mmCIF file of C-alpha atoms in Angstrom:
data_model
loop_
_atom_site.group_PDB
_atom_site.id
_atom_site.type_symbol
_atom_site.label_atom_id
_atom_site.label_comp_id
_atom_site.label_asym_id
_atom_site.label_seq_id
_atom_site.Cartn_x
_atom_site.Cartn_y
_atom_site.Cartn_z
ATOM 1 C CA MET A 199 16.935 -86.595 -67.585
ATOM 2 C CA GLU A 200 14.380 -84.041 -67.140
ATOM 3 C CA THR A 201 12.710 -83.437 -64.170
ATOM 4 C CA ASN A 202 9.257 -83.288 -63.570
ATOM 5 C CA ARG A 203 7.891 -79.884 -63.925
ATOM 6 C CA LEU A 204 4.663 -79.726 -62.127
ATOM 7 C CA ILE A 205 4.181 -77.646 -59.144
ATOM 8 C CA LEU A 206 2.197 -79.991 -56.751
ATOM 9 C CA ARG A 207 3.129 -78.487 -53.091
ATOM 10 C CA SER A 208 -0.418 -78.761 -52.051
ATOM 11 C CA VAL A 209 -2.979 -81.475 -53.409
ATOM 12 C CA LEU A 210 -6.516 -81.348 -51.678
ATOM 13 C CA TYR A 211 -8.632 -84.117 -51.603
ATOM 14 C CA LEU A 212 -12.208 -83.093 -52.117
ATOM 15 C CA PRO A 213 -15.208 -85.482 -52.443
ATOM 16 C CA ALA A 214 -16.865 -85.428 -55.605
ATOM 17 C CA ASN A 215 -20.376 -85.230 -54.353
ATOM 18 C CA ASN A 216 -19.844 -82.207 -51.980
ATOM 19 C CA GLU A 217 -21.345 -79.612 -53.889
ATOM 20 C CA ARG A 218 -20.480 -76.677 -51.242
ATOM 21 C CA ALA A 219 -16.723 -77.715 -51.101
ATOM 22 C CA LEU A 220 -16.558 -77.776 -54.959
ATOM 23 C CA ALA A 221 -18.220 -74.196 -54.723
ATOM 24 C CA LYS A 222 -15.321 -72.894 -52.573
ATOM 25 C CA LEU A 223 -12.479 -74.484 -54.653
ATOM 26 C CA PRO A 224 -11.866 -71.168 -56.760
ATOM 27 C CA THR A 225 -10.987 -69.306 -53.556
ATOM 28 C CA LEU A 226 -8.228 -71.795 -52.622
ATOM 29 C CA ASN A 227 -4.762 -71.522 -52.936
ATOM 30 C CA CYS A 228 -3.662 -75.302 -53.364
ATOM 31 C CA ASP A 229 -1.944 -76.330 -56.400
ATOM 32 C CA ALA A 230 -3.992 -79.339 -57.279
ATOM 33 C CA VAL A 231 -7.285 -80.866 -56.343
ATOM 34 C CA ILE A 232 -7.897 -84.517 -56.378
ATOM 35 C CA PHE A 233 -11.774 -84.909 -56.846
ATOM 36 C CA ASP A 234 -12.521 -87.993 -54.936
ATOM 37 C CA LEU A 235 -14.743 -90.836 -56.375
ATOM 38 C CA GLU A 236 -13.220 -93.439 -54.064
ATOM 39 C CA ASP A 237 -12.972 -93.499 -50.015
ATOM 40 C CA SER A 238 -14.977 -90.449 -49.369
ATOM 41 C CA VAL A 239 -18.233 -91.130 -51.338
ATOM 42 C CA ALA A 240 -20.392 -93.969 -49.710
ATOM 43 C CA PRO A 241 -21.206 -96.868 -52.137
ATOM 44 C CA GLU A 242 -24.684 -95.767 -52.499
ATOM 45 C CA ALA A 243 -23.572 -92.386 -53.485
ATOM 46 C CA LYS A 244 -21.112 -93.251 -56.120
ATOM 47 C CA SER A 245 -23.348 -92.965 -59.313
ATOM 48 C CA ASP A 246 -24.678 -89.571 -58.188
ATOM 49 C CA ALA A 247 -21.069 -88.311 -57.599
ATOM 50 C CA ARG A 248 -20.119 -89.427 -60.995
ATOM 51 C CA GLU A 249 -22.887 -87.165 -62.561
ATOM 52 C CA GLN A 250 -22.277 -84.360 -60.307
ATOM 53 C CA LEU A 251 -18.673 -84.360 -61.162
ATOM 54 C CA ARG A 252 -19.810 -84.238 -65.000
ATOM 55 C CA GLY A 253 -21.590 -81.679 -64.371
ATOM 56 C CA TYR A 254 -18.887 -79.901 -62.453
ATOM 57 C CA PHE A 255 -16.303 -79.865 -65.008
ATOM 58 C CA GLN A 256 -19.076 -78.884 -67.887
ATOM 59 C CA LYS A 257 -19.129 -75.820 -65.909
ATOM 60 C CA ALA A 258 -16.203 -74.857 -63.712
ATOM 61 C CA GLN A 259 -14.133 -72.352 -64.879
ATOM 62 C CA ARG A 260 -10.480 -73.462 -65.642
ATOM 63 C CA THR A 261 -7.987 -72.342 -63.124
ATOM 64 C CA ALA A 262 -4.338 -72.598 -62.478
ATOM 65 C CA LYS A 263 -4.763 -75.542 -60.292
ATOM 66 C CA THR A 264 -4.050 -79.306 -61.453
ATOM 67 C CA ARG A 265 -7.080 -80.910 -61.685
ATOM 68 C CA ALA A 266 -7.216 -84.895 -61.073
ATOM 69 C CA ILE A 267 -9.995 -87.194 -60.129
ATOM 70 C CA ARG A 268 -9.265 -90.539 -58.114
ATOM 71 C CA ILE A 269 -11.208 -93.447 -59.268
ATOM 72 C CA ASN A 270 -11.996 -96.645 -57.748
ATOM 73 C CA GLY A 271 -9.560 -99.452 -57.768
ATOM 74 C CA LEU A 272 -9.364 -101.933 -60.869
ATOM 75 C CA ASP A 273 -10.779 -104.774 -58.492
ATOM 76 C CA THR A 274 -13.855 -103.013 -57.765
ATOM 77 C CA ARG A 275 -17.433 -102.921 -59.535
ATOM 78 C CA TRP A 276 -17.192 -99.205 -59.694
ATOM 79 C CA PHE A 277 -14.082 -99.087 -61.753
ATOM 80 C CA THR A 278 -15.303 -99.237 -65.514
ATOM 81 C CA GLU A 279 -17.869 -96.297 -64.791
ATOM 82 C CA ASP A 280 -15.373 -94.305 -62.662
ATOM 83 C CA LEU A 281 -12.887 -94.522 -65.426
ATOM 84 C CA MET A 282 -15.276 -93.489 -68.282
ATOM 85 C CA ALA A 283 -16.684 -90.679 -66.174
ATOM 86 C CA ALA A 284 -13.426 -89.512 -65.427
ATOM 87 C CA ARG A 285 -12.346 -89.750 -69.062
ATOM 88 C CA ALA A 286 -15.236 -87.724 -70.020
ATOM 89 C CA CYS A 287 -14.233 -85.037 -67.739
ATOM 90 C CA CYS A 288 -10.893 -84.692 -69.328
ATOM 91 C CA PRO A 289 -8.836 -83.650 -66.168
ATOM 92 C CA ASP A 290 -5.205 -83.227 -66.111
ATOM 93 C CA ALA A 291 -4.751 -86.583 -64.323
ATOM 94 C CA ILE A 292 -6.815 -89.838 -63.106
ATOM 95 C CA VAL A 293 -5.508 -91.058 -59.845
ATOM 96 C CA ILE A 294 -5.264 -94.916 -59.645
ATOM 97 C CA PRO A 295 -5.592 -96.181 -56.165
ATOM 98 C CA LYS A 296 -3.838 -99.499 -54.517
ATOM 99 C CA VAL A 297 -1.338 -99.651 -57.672
ATOM 100 C CA SER A 298 0.563 -103.110 -57.078
ATOM 101 C CA SER A 299 2.346 -103.537 -60.295
ATOM 102 C CA PRO A 300 2.957 -101.754 -63.781
ATOM 103 C CA HIS A 301 0.416 -104.013 -65.344
ATOM 104 C CA ASP A 302 -2.280 -102.080 -63.485
ATOM 105 C CA LEU A 303 -1.332 -98.702 -65.164
ATOM 106 C CA GLN A 304 -0.838 -100.503 -68.518
ATOM 107 C CA LEU A 305 -4.633 -101.713 -68.127
ATOM 108 C CA VAL A 306 -5.800 -98.043 -67.371
ATOM 109 C CA GLU A 307 -3.693 -97.056 -70.160
ATOM 110 C CA ASP A 308 -4.819 -99.321 -72.769
ATOM 111 C CA ALA A 309 -8.550 -98.557 -71.459
ATOM 112 C CA LEU A 310 -7.872 -94.961 -71.976
ATOM 113 C CA GLY A 311 -6.427 -95.314 -75.496
ATOM 114 C CA GLU A 312 -9.331 -97.239 -76.909
ATOM 115 C CA THR A 313 -11.593 -94.223 -75.994
ATOM 116 C CA ASP A 314 -9.099 -92.130 -77.714
ATOM 117 C CA ALA A 315 -8.140 -90.351 -74.608
ATOM 118 C CA PRO A 316 -5.771 -87.162 -75.225
ATOM 119 C CA PRO A 317 -2.352 -87.487 -73.916
ATOM 120 C CA THR A 318 -2.881 -84.655 -71.670
ATOM 121 C CA ILE A 319 -4.625 -86.952 -69.318
ATOM 122 C CA LYS A 320 -1.881 -88.604 -67.270
ATOM 123 C CA LEU A 321 -2.008 -90.876 -64.321
ATOM 124 C CA TRP A 322 -0.899 -90.866 -60.912
ATOM 125 C CA ALA A 323 -0.271 -94.213 -58.829
ATOM 126 C CA MET A 324 -1.028 -94.555 -55.424
ATOM 127 C CA ILE A 325 1.338 -96.536 -53.403
ATOM 128 C CA GLU A 326 -0.860 -97.521 -50.359
ATOM 129 C CA THR A 327 -0.135 -101.405 -50.002
ATOM 130 C CA PRO A 328 2.914 -103.244 -48.918
ATOM 131 C CA MET A 329 3.133 -104.847 -52.649
ATOM 132 C CA GLY A 330 3.114 -101.618 -53.999
ATOM 133 C CA VAL A 331 6.055 -100.429 -52.201
ATOM 134 C CA LEU A 332 7.824 -103.677 -53.206
ATOM 135 C CA GLN A 333 7.126 -103.116 -56.669
ATOM 136 C CA VAL A 334 7.503 -99.242 -56.683
ATOM 137 C CA ALA A 335 10.853 -99.141 -58.863
ATOM 138 C CA ASP A 336 8.816 -100.967 -61.624
ATOM 139 C CA ILE A 337 5.745 -98.974 -61.187
ATOM 140 C CA ALA A 338 7.794 -95.763 -61.308
ATOM 141 C CA GLY A 339 9.791 -97.242 -64.140
ATOM 142 C CA HIS A 340 6.538 -97.532 -66.375
ATOM 143 C CA ALA A 341 7.195 -93.805 -66.934
ATOM 144 C CA GLN A 342 9.953 -94.725 -69.285
ATOM 145 C CA LYS A 343 7.420 -96.561 -71.729
ATOM 146 C CA MET A 344 6.720 -94.966 -74.909
ATOM 147 C CA ALA A 345 3.687 -92.762 -74.530
ATOM 148 C CA SER A 346 3.551 -93.426 -70.980
ATOM 149 C CA ARG A 347 1.043 -91.390 -69.068
ATOM 150 C CA LEU A 348 2.473 -91.808 -65.435
ATOM 151 C CA GLN A 349 3.409 -88.566 -64.064
ATOM 152 C CA ALA A 350 3.191 -88.938 -60.261
ATOM 153 C CA LEU A 351 3.334 -91.453 -57.235
ATOM 154 C CA VAL A 352 0.870 -90.616 -54.292
ATOM 155 C CA LEU A 353 1.608 -92.002 -50.958
ATOM 156 C CA GLY A 354 -1.419 -93.656 -49.410
ATOM 157 C CA THR A 355 -0.402 -93.757 -45.623
ATOM 158 C CA ASN A 356 -3.655 -94.341 -44.043
ATOM 159 C CA ASP A 357 -3.970 -97.779 -46.149
ATOM 160 C CA LEU A 358 -0.504 -98.587 -45.988
ATOM 161 C CA PHE A 359 -0.259 -98.225 -42.399
ATOM 162 C CA LYS A 360 -3.272 -100.452 -42.187
ATOM 163 C CA GLU A 361 -2.402 -103.206 -44.253
ATOM 164 C CA ALA A 362 1.158 -103.238 -42.754
ATOM 165 C CA ALA A 363 -0.267 -103.372 -39.326
ATOM 166 C CA LEU A 364 1.507 -100.536 -38.298
ATOM 167 C CA THR A 365 0.122 -98.382 -35.149
ATOM 168 C CA GLY A 366 1.211 -95.842 -32.738
ATOM 169 C CA ASP A 367 2.752 -92.284 -32.954
ATOM 170 C CA ALA A 368 5.886 -93.465 -34.434
ATOM 171 C CA VAL A 369 4.622 -95.139 -37.549
ATOM 172 C CA ARG A 370 6.250 -92.498 -39.785
ATOM 173 C CA SER A 371 9.650 -93.142 -38.339
ATOM 174 C CA VAL A 372 9.228 -97.075 -38.761
ATOM 175 C CA ALA A 373 7.777 -96.662 -42.328
ATOM 176 C CA HIS A 374 10.564 -94.047 -43.247
ATOM 177 C CA PRO A 375 12.667 -96.601 -45.367
ATOM 178 C CA TRP A 376 9.351 -97.199 -47.491
ATOM 179 C CA PHE A 377 8.970 -93.585 -48.024
ATOM 180 C CA MET A 378 12.621 -93.245 -49.082
ATOM 181 C CA GLN A 379 12.114 -96.151 -51.531
ATOM 182 C CA ILE A 380 9.288 -94.371 -53.362
ATOM 183 C CA ILE A 381 11.077 -91.013 -53.283
ATOM 184 C CA LEU A 382 14.006 -92.581 -54.875
ATOM 185 C CA ALA A 383 11.868 -94.299 -57.624
ATOM 186 C CA ALA A 384 9.930 -91.154 -58.644
ATOM 187 C CA LYS A 385 13.315 -89.154 -58.840
ATOM 188 C CA ALA A 386 15.157 -91.939 -60.820
ATOM 189 C CA ASN A 387 12.436 -91.617 -63.378
ATOM 190 C CA ALA A 388 11.532 -87.715 -63.363
ATOM 191 C CA ILE A 389 7.969 -87.815 -61.998
ATOM 192 C CA ALA A 390 6.464 -86.415 -58.892
ATOM 193 C CA SER A 391 6.200 -88.218 -55.462
ATOM 194 C CA ILE A 392 3.275 -86.649 -53.043
ATOM 195 C CA ASP A 393 3.297 -87.322 -49.552
ATOM 196 C CA GLY A 394 0.322 -88.810 -47.584
ATOM 197 C CA VAL A 395 -2.627 -87.108 -45.581
ATOM 198 C CA TYR A 396 -2.366 -86.008 -42.079
ATOM 199 C CA ASN A 397 -5.333 -86.843 -40.324
ATOM 200 C CA ASP A 398 -5.830 -84.394 -37.525
ATOM 201 C CA PHE A 399 -6.253 -81.205 -39.370
ATOM 202 C CA GLN A 400 -6.907 -79.087 -36.382
ATOM 203 C CA ASP A 401 -3.398 -79.494 -34.981
ATOM 204 C CA LEU A 402 -1.736 -77.426 -37.697
ATOM 205 C CA GLU A 403 1.397 -77.054 -35.666
ATOM 206 C CA ALA A 404 2.228 -80.925 -36.185
ATOM 207 C CA PHE A 405 0.706 -80.799 -39.821
ATOM 208 C CA ASP A 406 3.641 -78.090 -40.439
ATOM 209 C CA ARG A 407 6.518 -80.345 -38.864
ATOM 210 C CA GLU A 408 5.322 -83.175 -40.791
ATOM 211 C CA CYS A 409 5.534 -81.127 -44.087
ATOM 212 C CA GLY A 410 8.942 -79.894 -43.151
ATOM 213 C CA SER A 411 10.209 -83.254 -42.631
ATOM 214 C CA ALA A 412 8.736 -84.756 -45.716
ATOM 215 C CA ALA A 413 9.941 -82.005 -47.754
ATOM 216 C CA ALA A 414 13.672 -82.282 -46.256
ATOM 217 C CA ILE A 415 13.573 -86.147 -47.419
ATOM 218 C CA GLY A 416 12.454 -85.410 -51.052
ATOM 219 C CA PHE A 417 8.647 -85.295 -51.302
ATOM 220 C CA ASP A 418 7.626 -82.788 -53.790
ATOM 221 C CA GLY A 419 4.307 -82.121 -51.886
ATOM 222 C CA LYS A 420 1.713 -83.601 -49.572
ATOM 223 C CA THR A 421 -1.975 -84.545 -49.837
ATOM 224 C CA LEU A 422 -4.457 -82.770 -47.746
ATOM 225 C CA ILE A 423 -7.877 -83.218 -46.236
ATOM 226 C CA HIS A 424 -8.669 -79.554 -45.161
ATOM 227 C CA PRO A 425 -8.153 -76.012 -46.729
ATOM 228 C CA ALA A 426 -6.628 -74.951 -43.618
ATOM 229 C CA GLN A 427 -3.551 -77.152 -44.262
ATOM 230 C CA ILE A 428 -2.656 -75.503 -47.764
ATOM 231 C CA LEU A 429 -0.541 -72.535 -46.387
ATOM 232 C CA ALA A 430 1.857 -74.789 -44.497
ATOM 233 C CA ALA A 431 2.204 -77.159 -47.306
ATOM 234 C CA ASN A 432 2.823 -74.471 -49.983
ATOM 235 C CA ARG A 433 5.449 -72.801 -47.744
ATOM 236 C CA ASN A 434 7.404 -76.019 -46.646
ATOM 237 C CA PHE A 435 7.567 -77.486 -50.359
ATOM 238 C CA SER A 436 8.820 -74.255 -51.501
ATOM 239 C CA PRO A 437 12.677 -73.113 -51.663
ATOM 240 C CA GLY A 438 13.373 -70.984 -48.595
ATOM 241 C CA ALA A 439 14.835 -67.371 -48.963
ATOM 242 C CA ASP A 440 18.350 -68.532 -47.976
ATOM 243 C CA ALA A 441 18.370 -71.552 -50.574
ATOM 244 C CA LEU A 442 17.254 -68.992 -53.125
ATOM 245 C CA ASP A 443 19.902 -66.391 -52.251
ATOM 246 C CA THR A 444 22.606 -69.023 -52.314
ATOM 247 C CA ALA A 445 21.590 -70.297 -55.648
ATOM 248 C CA GLN A 446 21.424 -67.172 -57.315
ATOM 249 C CA GLN A 447 25.014 -66.567 -56.175
ATOM 250 C CA ILE A 448 26.071 -69.621 -57.447
ATOM 251 C CA VAL A 449 24.441 -68.778 -60.816
ATOM 252 C CA ASP A 450 26.032 -65.276 -60.717
ATOM 253 C CA ALA A 451 29.674 -66.558 -60.041
ATOM 254 C CA PHE A 452 29.419 -69.131 -62.762
ATOM 255 C CA ASP A 453 28.030 -66.386 -65.235
ATOM 256 C CA LEU A 454 31.252 -64.462 -64.612
ATOM 257 C CA PRO A 455 33.875 -64.408 -67.626
ATOM 258 C CA GLU A 456 36.452 -65.830 -65.656
ATOM 259 C CA ASN A 457 34.588 -68.700 -64.763
ATOM 260 C CA ALA A 458 33.095 -69.396 -68.159
ATOM 261 C CA ASP A 459 35.142 -72.438 -68.450
ATOM 262 C CA LYS A 460 35.679 -73.909 -64.831
ATOM 263 C CA GLY A 461 34.232 -76.881 -63.534
ATOM 264 C CA VAL A 462 34.804 -75.898 -60.114
ATOM 265 C CA ILE A 463 35.145 -72.365 -58.398
ATOM 266 C CA SER A 464 35.488 -71.195 -55.078
ATOM 267 C CA LEU A 465 32.500 -69.297 -53.416
ATOM 268 C CA GLY A 466 32.231 -68.062 -49.845
ATOM 269 C CA GLY A 467 35.297 -70.193 -48.895
ATOM 270 C CA LYS A 468 33.410 -73.415 -50.441
ATOM 271 C CA MET A 469 34.328 -75.238 -53.597
ATOM 272 C CA VAL A 470 31.470 -75.276 -55.960
ATOM 273 C CA GLU A 471 31.100 -77.661 -58.960
ATOM 274 C CA ARG A 472 29.414 -77.163 -62.080
ATOM 275 C CA LEU A 473 26.666 -79.902 -60.431
ATOM 276 C CA HIS A 474 25.753 -77.404 -57.957
ATOM 277 C CA LEU A 475 24.876 -74.911 -60.671
ATOM 278 C CA GLU A 476 22.502 -77.338 -62.105
ATOM 279 C CA GLN A 477 21.090 -77.668 -58.640
ATOM 280 C CA ALA A 478 20.986 -73.984 -58.183
ATOM 281 C CA GLU A 479 19.409 -73.537 -61.580
ATOM 282 C CA ALA A 480 16.692 -76.108 -61.030
ATOM 283 C CA LEU A 481 15.896 -74.267 -57.988
ATOM 284 C CA LEU A 482 15.306 -71.074 -59.271
ATOM 285 C CA ALA A 483 13.137 -72.799 -62.281
ATOM 286 C CA ARG A 484 11.203 -74.165 -59.574
ATOM 287 C CA GLN A 485 10.704 -70.637 -57.863
ATOM 288 C CA ALA A 486 9.731 -69.134 -60.910
ATOM 289 C CA MET A 487 7.275 -71.706 -61.886
ATOM 290 C CA ILE A 488 5.644 -71.260 -58.191
ATOM 291 C CA GLU A 489 5.467 -67.397 -59.051
ATOM 292 C CA VAL A 490 3.643 -67.886 -62.123
ATOM 293 C CA ARG A 491 1.393 -70.591 -60.599
ATOM 294 C CA ALA A 492 0.401 -68.044 -57.950
ATOM 295 C CA LYS A 493 -0.185 -65.041 -60.377
ATOM 296 C CA GLU A 494 -2.273 -67.344 -62.291
ATOM 297 C CA GLY A 495 -4.266 -68.121 -59.235
ATOM 298 C CA GLU A 496 -4.753 -64.733 -58.192
ATOM 299 C CA GLU A 497 -6.020 -63.801 -61.859
ATOM 300 C CA THR A 498 -8.927 -66.624 -61.247
ATOM 301 C CA LEU A 499 -10.003 -65.245 -57.942
#
């Protein structure tokens, strides 16, 4: 199965009505931005936020960043207008909060289909409720449907911990099995999985550790609430120098004529199989994509 090809190491939330933050966006080196119409926009400001977002998308220069819009949930009075506004902006993705079943995604896809929305508009499903975690295998499995728009799962830790009544410093350890369900569901269906936010944006050391642990268990990236978090996220979710060196050695070894037909070879005192070659090639391809994105980002600054 082909794996997800997006680079989503750093995914920055920005309130859709924060003109100052939007103006700074071209100078930020995040892989993606989520223009938020939901939690960060007060109820009385949502209409204005939609209009500001439409204006921004009409005028803003296209960059290498993936652009997503988070709308309000299906059960809110703002959903329909948010979805139509997001559709008009034609972003790379629309983020659906509190997805609890594949039916939620189908409703959004049907609505987009009725407006002849281009297939380039993808969906990111937020997993931020106990029901969402319990149903995550089926939610991720929606990606296998014909013409499915589902591209990523986004963990919403704040809401998830609230609804599960988890408190204290060890909540992530307690919730670790839930995280693994989300990651495995994403990988089984070749879509991305993005970790939740870290609220104390001033504690960059703790944030760096959380990024490292999230990358180690298989998340593809992390959602951010402040530009100061971008550097650590990009670093932790990029292949390390040692890993890249090992991957290149594996590829080079299998490229040797004497190893062309071998399923297993010896390299550095270890047995290396062709499945390791596939992993090495995928890692090098990911690094190449990161370098391309970085170059494109520099060209737009």
